Coordinates of C-alpha atoms and ligand atoms in Angstrom, one line a residue:
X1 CA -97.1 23.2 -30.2
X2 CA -99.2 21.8 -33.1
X3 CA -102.7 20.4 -31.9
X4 CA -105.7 19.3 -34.3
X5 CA -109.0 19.8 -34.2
X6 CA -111.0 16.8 -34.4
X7 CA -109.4 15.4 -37.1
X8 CA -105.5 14.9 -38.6
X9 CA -104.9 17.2 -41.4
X10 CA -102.4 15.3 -43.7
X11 CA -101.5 17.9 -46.2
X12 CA -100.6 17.4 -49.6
X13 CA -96.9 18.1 -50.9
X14 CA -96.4 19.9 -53.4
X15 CA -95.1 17.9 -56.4
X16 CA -92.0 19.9 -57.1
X17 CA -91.5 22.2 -54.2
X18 CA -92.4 19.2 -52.0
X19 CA -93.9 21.9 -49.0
X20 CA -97.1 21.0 -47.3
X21 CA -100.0 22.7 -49.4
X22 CA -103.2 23.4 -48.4
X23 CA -106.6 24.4 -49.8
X24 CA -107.2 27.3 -47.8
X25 CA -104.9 28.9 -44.9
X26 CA -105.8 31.3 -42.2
X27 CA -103.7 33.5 -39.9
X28 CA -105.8 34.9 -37.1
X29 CA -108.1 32.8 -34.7
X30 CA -109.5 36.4 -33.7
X31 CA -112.9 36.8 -34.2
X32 CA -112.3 37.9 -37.7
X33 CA -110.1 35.2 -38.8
X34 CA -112.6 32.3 -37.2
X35 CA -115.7 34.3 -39.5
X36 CA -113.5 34.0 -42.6
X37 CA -112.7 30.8 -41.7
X38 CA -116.5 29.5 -41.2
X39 CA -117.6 31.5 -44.0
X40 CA -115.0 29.8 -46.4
X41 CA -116.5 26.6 -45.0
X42 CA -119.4 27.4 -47.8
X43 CA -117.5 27.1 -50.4
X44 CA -114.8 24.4 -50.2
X45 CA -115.3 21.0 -50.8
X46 CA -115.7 18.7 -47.8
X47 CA -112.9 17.7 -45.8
X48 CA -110.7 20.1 -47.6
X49 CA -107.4 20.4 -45.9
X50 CA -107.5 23.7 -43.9
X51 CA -104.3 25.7 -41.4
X52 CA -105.5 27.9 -39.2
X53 CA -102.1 29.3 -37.4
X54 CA -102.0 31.6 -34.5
X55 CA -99.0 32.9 -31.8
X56 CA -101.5 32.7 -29.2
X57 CA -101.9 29.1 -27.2
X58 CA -105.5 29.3 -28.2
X59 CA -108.6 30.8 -30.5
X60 CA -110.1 34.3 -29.2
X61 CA -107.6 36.9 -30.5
X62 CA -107.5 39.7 -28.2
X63 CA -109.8 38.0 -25.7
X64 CA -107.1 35.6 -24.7
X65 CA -105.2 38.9 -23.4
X66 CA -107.2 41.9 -22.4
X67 CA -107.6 42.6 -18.9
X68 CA -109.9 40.6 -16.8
X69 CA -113.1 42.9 -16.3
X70 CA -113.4 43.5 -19.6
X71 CA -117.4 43.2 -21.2
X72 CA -118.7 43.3 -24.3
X73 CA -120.3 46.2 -25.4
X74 CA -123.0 44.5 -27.3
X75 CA -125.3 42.0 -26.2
X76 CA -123.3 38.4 -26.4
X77 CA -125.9 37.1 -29.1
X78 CA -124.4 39.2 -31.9
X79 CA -120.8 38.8 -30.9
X80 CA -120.5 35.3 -32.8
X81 CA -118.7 33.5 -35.3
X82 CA -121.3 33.0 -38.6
X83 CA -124.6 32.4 -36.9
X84 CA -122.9 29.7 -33.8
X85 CA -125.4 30.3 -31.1
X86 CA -124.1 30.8 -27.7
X87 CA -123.8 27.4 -25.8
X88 CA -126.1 28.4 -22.8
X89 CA -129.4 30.2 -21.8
X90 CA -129.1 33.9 -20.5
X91 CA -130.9 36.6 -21.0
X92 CA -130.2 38.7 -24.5
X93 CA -129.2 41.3 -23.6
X94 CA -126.6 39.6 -21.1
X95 CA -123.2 41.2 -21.9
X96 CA -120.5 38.6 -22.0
X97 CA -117.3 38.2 -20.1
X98 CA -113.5 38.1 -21.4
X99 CA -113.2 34.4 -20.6
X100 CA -117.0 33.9 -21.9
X101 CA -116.2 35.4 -25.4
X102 CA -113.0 33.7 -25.6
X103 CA -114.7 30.4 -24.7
X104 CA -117.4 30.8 -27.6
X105 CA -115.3 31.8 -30.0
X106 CA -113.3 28.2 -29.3
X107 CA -116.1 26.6 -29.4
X108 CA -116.5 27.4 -33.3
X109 CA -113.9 25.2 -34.5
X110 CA -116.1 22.1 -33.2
X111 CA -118.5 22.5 -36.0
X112 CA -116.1 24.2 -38.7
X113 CA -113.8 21.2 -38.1
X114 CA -117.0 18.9 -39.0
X115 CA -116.8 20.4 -42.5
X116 CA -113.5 20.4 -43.1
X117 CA -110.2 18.9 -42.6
X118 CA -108.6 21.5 -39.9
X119 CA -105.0 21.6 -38.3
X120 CA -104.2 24.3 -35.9
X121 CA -101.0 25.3 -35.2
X122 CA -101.3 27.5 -32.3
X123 CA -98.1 29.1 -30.5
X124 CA -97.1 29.4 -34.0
X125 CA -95.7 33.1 -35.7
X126 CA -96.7 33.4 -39.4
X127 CA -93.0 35.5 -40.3
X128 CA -94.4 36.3 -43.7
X129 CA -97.6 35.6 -45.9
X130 CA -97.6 36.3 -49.3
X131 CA -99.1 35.4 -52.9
X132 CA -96.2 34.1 -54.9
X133 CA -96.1 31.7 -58.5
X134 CA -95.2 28.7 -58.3
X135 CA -95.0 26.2 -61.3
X136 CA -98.9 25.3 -60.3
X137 CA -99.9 29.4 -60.8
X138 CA -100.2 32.0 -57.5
X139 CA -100.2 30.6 -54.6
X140 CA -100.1 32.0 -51.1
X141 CA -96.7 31.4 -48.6
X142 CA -96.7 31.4 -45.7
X143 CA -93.8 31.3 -43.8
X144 CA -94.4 30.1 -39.8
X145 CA -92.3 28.7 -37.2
X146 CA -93.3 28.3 -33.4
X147 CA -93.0 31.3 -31.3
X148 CA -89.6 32.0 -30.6
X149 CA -87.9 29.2 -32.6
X150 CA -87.0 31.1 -36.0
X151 CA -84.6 28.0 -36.6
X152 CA -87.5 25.9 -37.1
X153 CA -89.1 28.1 -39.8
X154 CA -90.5 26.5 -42.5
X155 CA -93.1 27.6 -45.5
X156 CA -96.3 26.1 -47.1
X157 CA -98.3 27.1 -49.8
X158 CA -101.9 27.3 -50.1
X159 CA -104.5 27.9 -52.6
X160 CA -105.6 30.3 -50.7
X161 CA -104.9 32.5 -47.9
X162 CA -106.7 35.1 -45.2
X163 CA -104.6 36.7 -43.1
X164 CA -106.2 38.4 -40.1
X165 CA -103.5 39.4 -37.7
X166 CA -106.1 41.9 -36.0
X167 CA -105.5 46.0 -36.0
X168 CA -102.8 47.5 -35.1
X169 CA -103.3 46.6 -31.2
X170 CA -100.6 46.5 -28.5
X171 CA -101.6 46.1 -24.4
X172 CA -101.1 49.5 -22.7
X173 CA -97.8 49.5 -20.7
X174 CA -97.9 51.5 -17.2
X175 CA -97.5 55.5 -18.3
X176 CA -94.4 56.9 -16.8
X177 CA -94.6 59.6 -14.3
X178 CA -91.7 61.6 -12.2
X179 CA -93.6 60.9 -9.2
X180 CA -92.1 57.8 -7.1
X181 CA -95.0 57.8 -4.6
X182 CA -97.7 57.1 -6.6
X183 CA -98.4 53.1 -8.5
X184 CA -98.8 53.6 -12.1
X185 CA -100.7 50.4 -13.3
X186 CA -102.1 49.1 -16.7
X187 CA -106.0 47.2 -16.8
X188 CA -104.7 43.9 -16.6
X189 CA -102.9 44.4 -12.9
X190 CA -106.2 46.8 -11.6
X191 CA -108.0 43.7 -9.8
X192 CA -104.6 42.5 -7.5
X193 CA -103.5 45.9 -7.1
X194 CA -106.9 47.0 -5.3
X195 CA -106.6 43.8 -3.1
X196 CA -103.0 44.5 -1.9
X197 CA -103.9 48.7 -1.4
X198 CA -107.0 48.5 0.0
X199 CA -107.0 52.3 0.8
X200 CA -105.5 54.3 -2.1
X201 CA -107.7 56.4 -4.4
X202 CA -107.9 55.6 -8.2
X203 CA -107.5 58.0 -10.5
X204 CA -108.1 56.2 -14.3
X205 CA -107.2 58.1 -17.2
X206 CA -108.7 58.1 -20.1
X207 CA -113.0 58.2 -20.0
X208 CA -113.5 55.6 -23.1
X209 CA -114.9 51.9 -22.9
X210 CA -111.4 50.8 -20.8
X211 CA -112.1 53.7 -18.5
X212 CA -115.6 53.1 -17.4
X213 CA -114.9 49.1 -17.6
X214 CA -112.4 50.0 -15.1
X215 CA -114.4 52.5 -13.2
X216 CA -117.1 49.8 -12.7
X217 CA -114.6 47.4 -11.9
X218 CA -112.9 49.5 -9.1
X219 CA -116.9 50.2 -7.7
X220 CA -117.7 46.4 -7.7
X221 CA -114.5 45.6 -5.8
X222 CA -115.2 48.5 -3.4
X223 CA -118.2 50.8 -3.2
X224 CA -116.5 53.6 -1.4
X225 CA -113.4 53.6 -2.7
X226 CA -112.5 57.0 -3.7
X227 CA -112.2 56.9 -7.7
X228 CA -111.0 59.8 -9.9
X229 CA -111.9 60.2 -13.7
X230 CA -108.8 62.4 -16.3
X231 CA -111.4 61.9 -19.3
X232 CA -109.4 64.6 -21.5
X233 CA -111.8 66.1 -24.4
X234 CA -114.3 63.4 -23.0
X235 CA -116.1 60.4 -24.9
X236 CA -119.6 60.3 -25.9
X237 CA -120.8 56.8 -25.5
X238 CA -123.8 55.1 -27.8
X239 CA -127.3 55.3 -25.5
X240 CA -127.7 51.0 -25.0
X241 CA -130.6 51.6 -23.2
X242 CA -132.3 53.6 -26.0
X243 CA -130.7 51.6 -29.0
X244 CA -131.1 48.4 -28.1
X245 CA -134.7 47.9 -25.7
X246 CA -135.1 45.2 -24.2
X247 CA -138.6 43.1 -24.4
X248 CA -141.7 44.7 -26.0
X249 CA -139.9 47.8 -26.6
X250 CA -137.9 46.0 -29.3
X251 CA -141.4 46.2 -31.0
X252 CA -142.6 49.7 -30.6
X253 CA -138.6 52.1 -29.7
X254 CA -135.4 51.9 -30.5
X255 CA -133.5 52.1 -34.0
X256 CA -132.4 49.5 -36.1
X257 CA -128.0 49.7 -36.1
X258 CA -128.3 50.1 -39.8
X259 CA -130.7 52.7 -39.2
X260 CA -127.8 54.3 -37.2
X261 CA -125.7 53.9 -39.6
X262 CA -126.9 55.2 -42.1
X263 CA -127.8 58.7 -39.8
X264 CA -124.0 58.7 -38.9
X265 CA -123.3 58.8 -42.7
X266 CA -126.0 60.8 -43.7
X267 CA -125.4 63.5 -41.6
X268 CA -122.0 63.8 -42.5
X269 CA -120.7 65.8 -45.5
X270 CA -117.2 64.6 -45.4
X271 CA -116.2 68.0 -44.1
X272 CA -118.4 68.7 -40.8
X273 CA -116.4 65.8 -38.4
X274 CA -117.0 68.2 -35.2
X275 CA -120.3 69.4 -35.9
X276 CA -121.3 65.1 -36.3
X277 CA -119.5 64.2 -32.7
X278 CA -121.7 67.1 -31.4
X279 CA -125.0 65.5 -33.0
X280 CA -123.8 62.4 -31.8
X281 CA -124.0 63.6 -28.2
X282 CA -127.0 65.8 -28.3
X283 CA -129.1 63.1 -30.0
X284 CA -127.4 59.4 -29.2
X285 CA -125.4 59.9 -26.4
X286 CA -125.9 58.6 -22.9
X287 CA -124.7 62.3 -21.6
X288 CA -125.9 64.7 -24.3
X289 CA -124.9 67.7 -21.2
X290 CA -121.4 66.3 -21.2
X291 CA -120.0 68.1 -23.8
X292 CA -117.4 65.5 -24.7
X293 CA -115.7 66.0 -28.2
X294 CA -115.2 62.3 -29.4
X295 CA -116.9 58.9 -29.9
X296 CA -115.2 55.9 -30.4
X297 CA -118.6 54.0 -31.0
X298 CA -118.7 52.6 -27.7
X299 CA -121.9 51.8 -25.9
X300 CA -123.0 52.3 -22.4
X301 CA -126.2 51.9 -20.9
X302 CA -128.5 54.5 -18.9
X303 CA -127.9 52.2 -15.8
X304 CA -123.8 52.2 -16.5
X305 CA -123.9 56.2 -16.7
X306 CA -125.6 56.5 -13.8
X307 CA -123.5 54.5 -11.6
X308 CA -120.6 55.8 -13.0
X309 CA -121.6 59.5 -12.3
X310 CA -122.8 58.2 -8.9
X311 CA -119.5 56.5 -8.0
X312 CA -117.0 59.2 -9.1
X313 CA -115.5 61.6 -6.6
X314 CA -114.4 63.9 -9.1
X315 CA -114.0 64.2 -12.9
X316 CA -110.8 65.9 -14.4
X317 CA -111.6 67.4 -18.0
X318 CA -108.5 67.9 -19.1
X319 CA -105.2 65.8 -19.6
X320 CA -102.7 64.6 -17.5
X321 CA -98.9 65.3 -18.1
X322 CA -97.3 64.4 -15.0
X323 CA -97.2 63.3 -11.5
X324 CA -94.2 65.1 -9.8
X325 CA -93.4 64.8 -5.5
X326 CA -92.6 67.9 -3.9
X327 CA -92.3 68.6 -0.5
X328 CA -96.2 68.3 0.6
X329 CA -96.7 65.0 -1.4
X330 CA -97.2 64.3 -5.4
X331 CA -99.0 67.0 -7.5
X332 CA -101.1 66.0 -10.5
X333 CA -100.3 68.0 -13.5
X334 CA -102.8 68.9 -16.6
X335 CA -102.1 70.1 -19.6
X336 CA -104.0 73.0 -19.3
X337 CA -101.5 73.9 -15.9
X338 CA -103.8 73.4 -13.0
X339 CA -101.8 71.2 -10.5
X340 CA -104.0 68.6 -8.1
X341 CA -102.4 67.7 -4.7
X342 CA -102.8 63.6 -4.5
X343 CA -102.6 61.6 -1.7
X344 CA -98.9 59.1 -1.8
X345 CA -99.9 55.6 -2.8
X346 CA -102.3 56.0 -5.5
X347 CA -102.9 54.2 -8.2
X348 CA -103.1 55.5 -11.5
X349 CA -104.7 53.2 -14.3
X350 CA -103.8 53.7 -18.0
X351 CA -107.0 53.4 -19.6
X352 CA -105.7 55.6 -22.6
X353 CA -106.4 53.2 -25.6
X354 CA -104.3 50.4 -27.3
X355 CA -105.4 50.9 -31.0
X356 CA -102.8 52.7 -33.6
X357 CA -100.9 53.6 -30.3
X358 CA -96.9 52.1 -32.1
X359 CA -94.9 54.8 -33.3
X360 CA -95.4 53.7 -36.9
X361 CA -98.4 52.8 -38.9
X362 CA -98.4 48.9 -39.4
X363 CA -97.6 47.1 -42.4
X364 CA -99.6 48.4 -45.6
X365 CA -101.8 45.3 -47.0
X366 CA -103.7 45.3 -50.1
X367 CA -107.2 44.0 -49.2
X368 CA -106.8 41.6 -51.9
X369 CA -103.4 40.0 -53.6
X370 CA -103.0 40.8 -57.2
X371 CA -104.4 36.8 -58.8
X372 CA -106.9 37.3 -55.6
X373 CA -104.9 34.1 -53.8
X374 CA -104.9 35.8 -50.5
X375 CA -107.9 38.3 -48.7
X376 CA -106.0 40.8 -46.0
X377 CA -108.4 41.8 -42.8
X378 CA -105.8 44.4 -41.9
X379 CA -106.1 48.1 -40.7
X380 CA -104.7 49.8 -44.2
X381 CA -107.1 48.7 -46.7
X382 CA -109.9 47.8 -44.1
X383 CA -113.6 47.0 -45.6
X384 CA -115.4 47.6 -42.5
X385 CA -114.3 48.9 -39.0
X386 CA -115.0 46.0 -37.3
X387 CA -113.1 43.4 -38.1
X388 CA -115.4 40.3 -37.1
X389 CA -118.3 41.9 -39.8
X390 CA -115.5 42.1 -42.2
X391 CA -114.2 38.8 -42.2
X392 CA -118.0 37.9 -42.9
X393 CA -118.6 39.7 -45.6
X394 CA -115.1 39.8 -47.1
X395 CA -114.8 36.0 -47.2
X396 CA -118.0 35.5 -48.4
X397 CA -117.4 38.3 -51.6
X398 CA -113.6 36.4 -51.8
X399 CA -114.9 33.3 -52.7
X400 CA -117.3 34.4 -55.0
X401 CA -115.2 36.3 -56.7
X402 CA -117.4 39.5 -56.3
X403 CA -115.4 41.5 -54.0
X404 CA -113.4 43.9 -57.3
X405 CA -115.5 45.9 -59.1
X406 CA -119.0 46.1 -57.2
X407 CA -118.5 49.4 -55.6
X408 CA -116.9 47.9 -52.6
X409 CA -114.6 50.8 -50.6
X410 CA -111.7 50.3 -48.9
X411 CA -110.0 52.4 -46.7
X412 CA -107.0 53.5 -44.7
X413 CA -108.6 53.1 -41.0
X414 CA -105.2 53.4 -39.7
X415 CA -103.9 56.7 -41.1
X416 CA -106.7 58.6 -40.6
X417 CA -107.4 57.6 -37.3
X418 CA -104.1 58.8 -36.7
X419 CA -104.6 62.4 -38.5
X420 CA -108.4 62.9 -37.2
X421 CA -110.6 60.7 -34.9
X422 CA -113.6 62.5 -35.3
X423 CA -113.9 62.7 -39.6
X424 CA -112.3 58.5 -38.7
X425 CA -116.0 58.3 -37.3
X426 CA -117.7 60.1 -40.4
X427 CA -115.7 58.2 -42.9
X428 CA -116.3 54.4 -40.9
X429 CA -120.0 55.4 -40.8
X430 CA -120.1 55.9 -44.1
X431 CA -118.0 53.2 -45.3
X432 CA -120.0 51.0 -43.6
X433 CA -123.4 52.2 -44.8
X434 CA -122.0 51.7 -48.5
X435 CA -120.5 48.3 -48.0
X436 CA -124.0 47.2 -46.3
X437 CA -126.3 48.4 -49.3
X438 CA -123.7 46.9 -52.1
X439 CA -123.7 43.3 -50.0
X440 CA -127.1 44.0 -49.9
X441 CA -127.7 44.1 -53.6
X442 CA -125.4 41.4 -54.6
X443 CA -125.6 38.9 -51.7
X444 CA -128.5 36.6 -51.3
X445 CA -131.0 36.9 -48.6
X446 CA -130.4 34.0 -46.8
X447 CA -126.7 34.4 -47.2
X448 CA -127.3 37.9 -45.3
X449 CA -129.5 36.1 -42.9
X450 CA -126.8 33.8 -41.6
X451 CA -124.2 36.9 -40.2
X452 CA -124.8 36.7 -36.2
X453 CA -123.1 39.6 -36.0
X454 CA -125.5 42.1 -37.5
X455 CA -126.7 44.2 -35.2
X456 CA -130.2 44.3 -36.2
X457 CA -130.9 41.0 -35.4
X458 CA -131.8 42.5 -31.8
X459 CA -135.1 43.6 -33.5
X460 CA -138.0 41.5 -34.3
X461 CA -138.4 40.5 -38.7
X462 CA -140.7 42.5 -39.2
X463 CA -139.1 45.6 -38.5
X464 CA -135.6 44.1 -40.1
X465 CA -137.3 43.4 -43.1
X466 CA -138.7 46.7 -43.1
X467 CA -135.7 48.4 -42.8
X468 CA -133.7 46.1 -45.7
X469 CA -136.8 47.4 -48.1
X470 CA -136.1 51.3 -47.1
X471 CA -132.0 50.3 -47.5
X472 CA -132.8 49.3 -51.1
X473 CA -135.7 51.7 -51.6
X474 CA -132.6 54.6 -51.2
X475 CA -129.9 52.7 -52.2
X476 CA -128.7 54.6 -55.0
X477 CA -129.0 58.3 -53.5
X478 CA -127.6 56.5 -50.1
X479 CA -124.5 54.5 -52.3
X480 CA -123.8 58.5 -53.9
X481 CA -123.8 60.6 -50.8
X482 CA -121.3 57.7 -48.9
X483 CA -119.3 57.8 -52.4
X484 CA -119.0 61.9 -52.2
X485 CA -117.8 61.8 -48.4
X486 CA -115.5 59.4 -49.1
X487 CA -114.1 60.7 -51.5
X488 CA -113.7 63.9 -49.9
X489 CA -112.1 62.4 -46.8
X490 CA -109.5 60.8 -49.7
X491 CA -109.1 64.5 -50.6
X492 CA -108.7 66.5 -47.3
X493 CA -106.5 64.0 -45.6
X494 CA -104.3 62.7 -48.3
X495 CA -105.3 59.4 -47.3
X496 CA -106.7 56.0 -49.2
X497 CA -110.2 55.8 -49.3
X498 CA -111.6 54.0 -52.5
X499 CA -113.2 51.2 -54.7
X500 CA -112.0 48.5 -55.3
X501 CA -111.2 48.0 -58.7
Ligands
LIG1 C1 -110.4 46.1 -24.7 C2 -111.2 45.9 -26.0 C3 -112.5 45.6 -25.9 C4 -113.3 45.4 -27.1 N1 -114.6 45.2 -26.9 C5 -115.3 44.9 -28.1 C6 -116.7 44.6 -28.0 O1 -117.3 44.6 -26.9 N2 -117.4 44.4 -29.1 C7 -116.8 44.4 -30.4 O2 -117.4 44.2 -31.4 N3 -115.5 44.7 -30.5 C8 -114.7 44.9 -29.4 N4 -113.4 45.2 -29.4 C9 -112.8 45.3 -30.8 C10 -112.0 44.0 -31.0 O3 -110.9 44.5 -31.7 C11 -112.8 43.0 -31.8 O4 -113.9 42.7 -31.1 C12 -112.1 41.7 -32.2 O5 -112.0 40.9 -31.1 C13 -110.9 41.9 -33.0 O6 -110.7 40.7 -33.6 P1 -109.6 40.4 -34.7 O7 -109.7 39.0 -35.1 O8 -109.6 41.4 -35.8 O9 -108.2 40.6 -34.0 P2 -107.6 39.9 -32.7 O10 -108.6 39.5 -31.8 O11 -106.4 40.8 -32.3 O12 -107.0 38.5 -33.4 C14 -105.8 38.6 -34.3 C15 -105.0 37.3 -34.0 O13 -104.0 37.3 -34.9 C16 -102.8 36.7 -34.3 N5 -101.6 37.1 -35.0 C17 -101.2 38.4 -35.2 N6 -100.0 38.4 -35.9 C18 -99.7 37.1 -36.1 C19 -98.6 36.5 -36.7 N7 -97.7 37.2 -37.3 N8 -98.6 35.1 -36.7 C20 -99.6 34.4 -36.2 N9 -100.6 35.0 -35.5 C21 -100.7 36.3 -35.5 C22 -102.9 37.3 -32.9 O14 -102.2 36.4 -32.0 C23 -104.4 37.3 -32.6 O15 -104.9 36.1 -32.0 C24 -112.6 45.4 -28.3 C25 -111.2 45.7 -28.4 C26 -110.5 45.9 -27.2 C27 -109.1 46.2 -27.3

């Protein structure tokens, strides 16, 4: 399916090759790819001929597919694509639906298409994206044919390419138990499966954002309906309430994101991962008593937690390994061997995670292409946890030609999530902190201005401004602390965590 956005794109052939050529093509309509995408609108002339390819039918990346209930965690207004305001009037800290964050996100090709000349190509696969030389220099390839159709592949070249395929994230499939009497469900089928069991209890495994989305999902459905929490080590869960105040509060409480940051990083050495998830949950958390042992930098407010608590029938600290019948009915099975009768017909809801879950790690991608034809917004040489603040910055520094050689880190998000999720938080924390202060230095103001996405915004000027003159006030002892974790974090894990040279 090709469809164009507002305008035709009529590509230029390449003299010899004769393939379609572009000025600048993107793979991803996530919220990444569309924040590259509007950010490389600064810098290319108008009505430049743009591709924008994606297998899904439509822009939103993962918000075209997660399951229905799902929130943000952040208020809507800084989950945004450059500085596009939000098409309606609710209240800040109004947190957004799946079909509401995929609608916005659409809605920023209107205006990007007014700059340039745009052709999407959605249902499309993008088989292979590369910088190659061609008789006019490097180039980027990009090989793409509709979903399904690799007969109809064909490749165009572009002066420049992002590719921002998204992290390594796959939908949960059901999780497999011996048991035949019980329904084992994923997310996306919680909402029909409740309407067509109206009695069973719901036991949801896995205590992170999925797990209390779908705990809150289950209560609004059906106040009494018995639900069940399997939250293994537990998850600590960023106070909203405290971080983000609403009203006057945003004056006088509260504490900037960078602020947070640069606590996360500053309390970690690079060697003391367990002994930061514990600050995190005596000092930030929403249940400091808890004593969960990771964060995943998810936020809840006061008001979630406590209906949450409220609404649970019981809470499992431990983790499932089975469900197996015997004679009496299925019995729940934990790793640490206690065994939990459960009533036949339950539904159990896989709410374990969908990030870094494939066997292998994904694809290693060089942030950058060796002639700097093509930017990569991928999980092995990542510039910033979150991808959307990434494809900001990144594109932004890409086009300038400032991203080598200012101090920038990159790092493996993917391997060392994999090896250990708690020094993953250290090491993001920091990363982030660095990359914040360098853009900071090197970036104008009003360029910085224009990122929806920074947290901070939720606070009033004066107290941003205040905290951008402490950032650069500290900057230097700040940039050689992150450096030293960092590097140590390289060290113990064996893992890439560096400048970019
Ligand atoms: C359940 C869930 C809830 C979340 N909630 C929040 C939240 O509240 N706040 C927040 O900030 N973050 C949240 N996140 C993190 C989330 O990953 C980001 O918000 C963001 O949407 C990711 O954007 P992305 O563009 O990097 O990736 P994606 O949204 O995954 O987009 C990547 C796109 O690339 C396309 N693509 C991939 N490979 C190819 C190919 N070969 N050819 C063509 N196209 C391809 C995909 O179809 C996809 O559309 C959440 C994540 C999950 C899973």
């Amino acid at each position: 399916m090709d469809s164009n956005t507002s305008k035709q794109t009529e590509p230029l052939k390449n003299e010899r090759s004769g393939r379609a050529t572009y000025d600048l093509a993107v793979v991803g309509a996530g919220v990444a790819g569309l924040n590259a995408l509007n950010a490389a609108t600064d810098y290319l002339p108008r009505g430049a001929r743009v591709l924008l390819v994606d297998q899904k039918d439509a822009a939103g990346g993962m918000w075209n597919t997660a399951y229905d209930y799902v929130r943000l965690h952040q208020p809507h207004p800084m989950f945004t694509v450059g500085d596009l305001r939000w098409n309606w009037r609710k209240p800040r800290q109004y947190l957004a639906a799946r079909d509401e964050v995929r609608s916005h996100l659409s809605s920023s090709l209107g205006p990007i298409a007014d700059k340039v000349s745009l052709l999407t190509q959605f249902g499309h696969t993008v088989e292979r994206c590369a910088e190659v030389e061609t008789t006019n220099g490097a180039m980027a390839e990009l090989v793409i044919h509709p979903n399904g159709n690799p007969n109809q592949q064909r490749s165009i070249l572009a002066k420049r390419a992002v590719y921002a395929t998204g992290l390594n994230y796959s939908l949960a499939d059901p999780l497999v138990f011996s048991s035949q009497k019980v329904l084992s469900i994923v997310p996306q089928d919680l909402l029909q499966t409740l309407k067509d069991n109206p009695d069973a209890p719901v036991f949801v495994i896995g205590g992170g954002k999925t797990g209390m989305d779908t705990i809150l999902a289950t209560l609004a459905a059906e106040a009494k309906r018995s639900v069940t929490l399997i939250n293994g080590g537990g998850t600590n869960f960023l106070n909203r309430t405290r971080y983000l105040p609403t009203g006057l509060k945003r004056w006088i409480s509260g504490q900037l994101a960078s602020r947070v940051f640069k606590e996360l990083a500053t309390e970690f050495n690079g060697e003391n991962e367990d002994q930061l998830i514990e600050y995190i949950r005596l000092n930030l958390s929403t249940d400091p008593d808890a004593k969960s042992r990771t964060f995943l930098y998810g936020l809840q407010s006061q008001e979630e937690h406590a209906q949450v608590q409220s609404g649970l029938a019981n809470t499992i600290s431990d983790y499932l390994t089975d469900v197996v019948d015997n004679a009496g009915g299925p019995i729940l099975f934990t790793r640490n061997g206690t065994e939990t009768p459960v009533p036949t017909g339950s539904i159990f809801v896989n709410c374990t995670g969908s990030f870094f879950r494939s066997e292998t790690l994904s694809e290693p991608r060089e942030i950058l292409s060796e002639n700097n034809k093509m930017l990569s917004l991928t999980s092995r040489d990542s510039f910033h946890f979150l991808t959307s603040v990434a494809g900001f910055f990144t594109c932004h520094l890409f086009f300038r030609g400032q991203l080598r050689g200012y101090g920038f880190y990159t790092m493996d998000l993917e391997d060392l999530f994999r090896k250990n999720r708690n020094a993953w938080v250290g090491a993001t924390a920091a990363q982030a902190y660095l990359n914040q202060v360098m853009a900071l230095k090197i970036l104008p103001l009003t360029l910085l201005n224009r990122c929806g996405l920074d947290m901070d915004r939720w606070y009033p000027l004066p107290r941003r401004l205040a905290a951008l003159v402490s950032m650069k006030r500290n900057a230097e002892c700040d940039v050689a602390h992150c450096r030293k974790v960092l590097d140590s974090i390289a060290r113990r894990f064996e893992t890439h965590s560096k400048q970019l040279t």
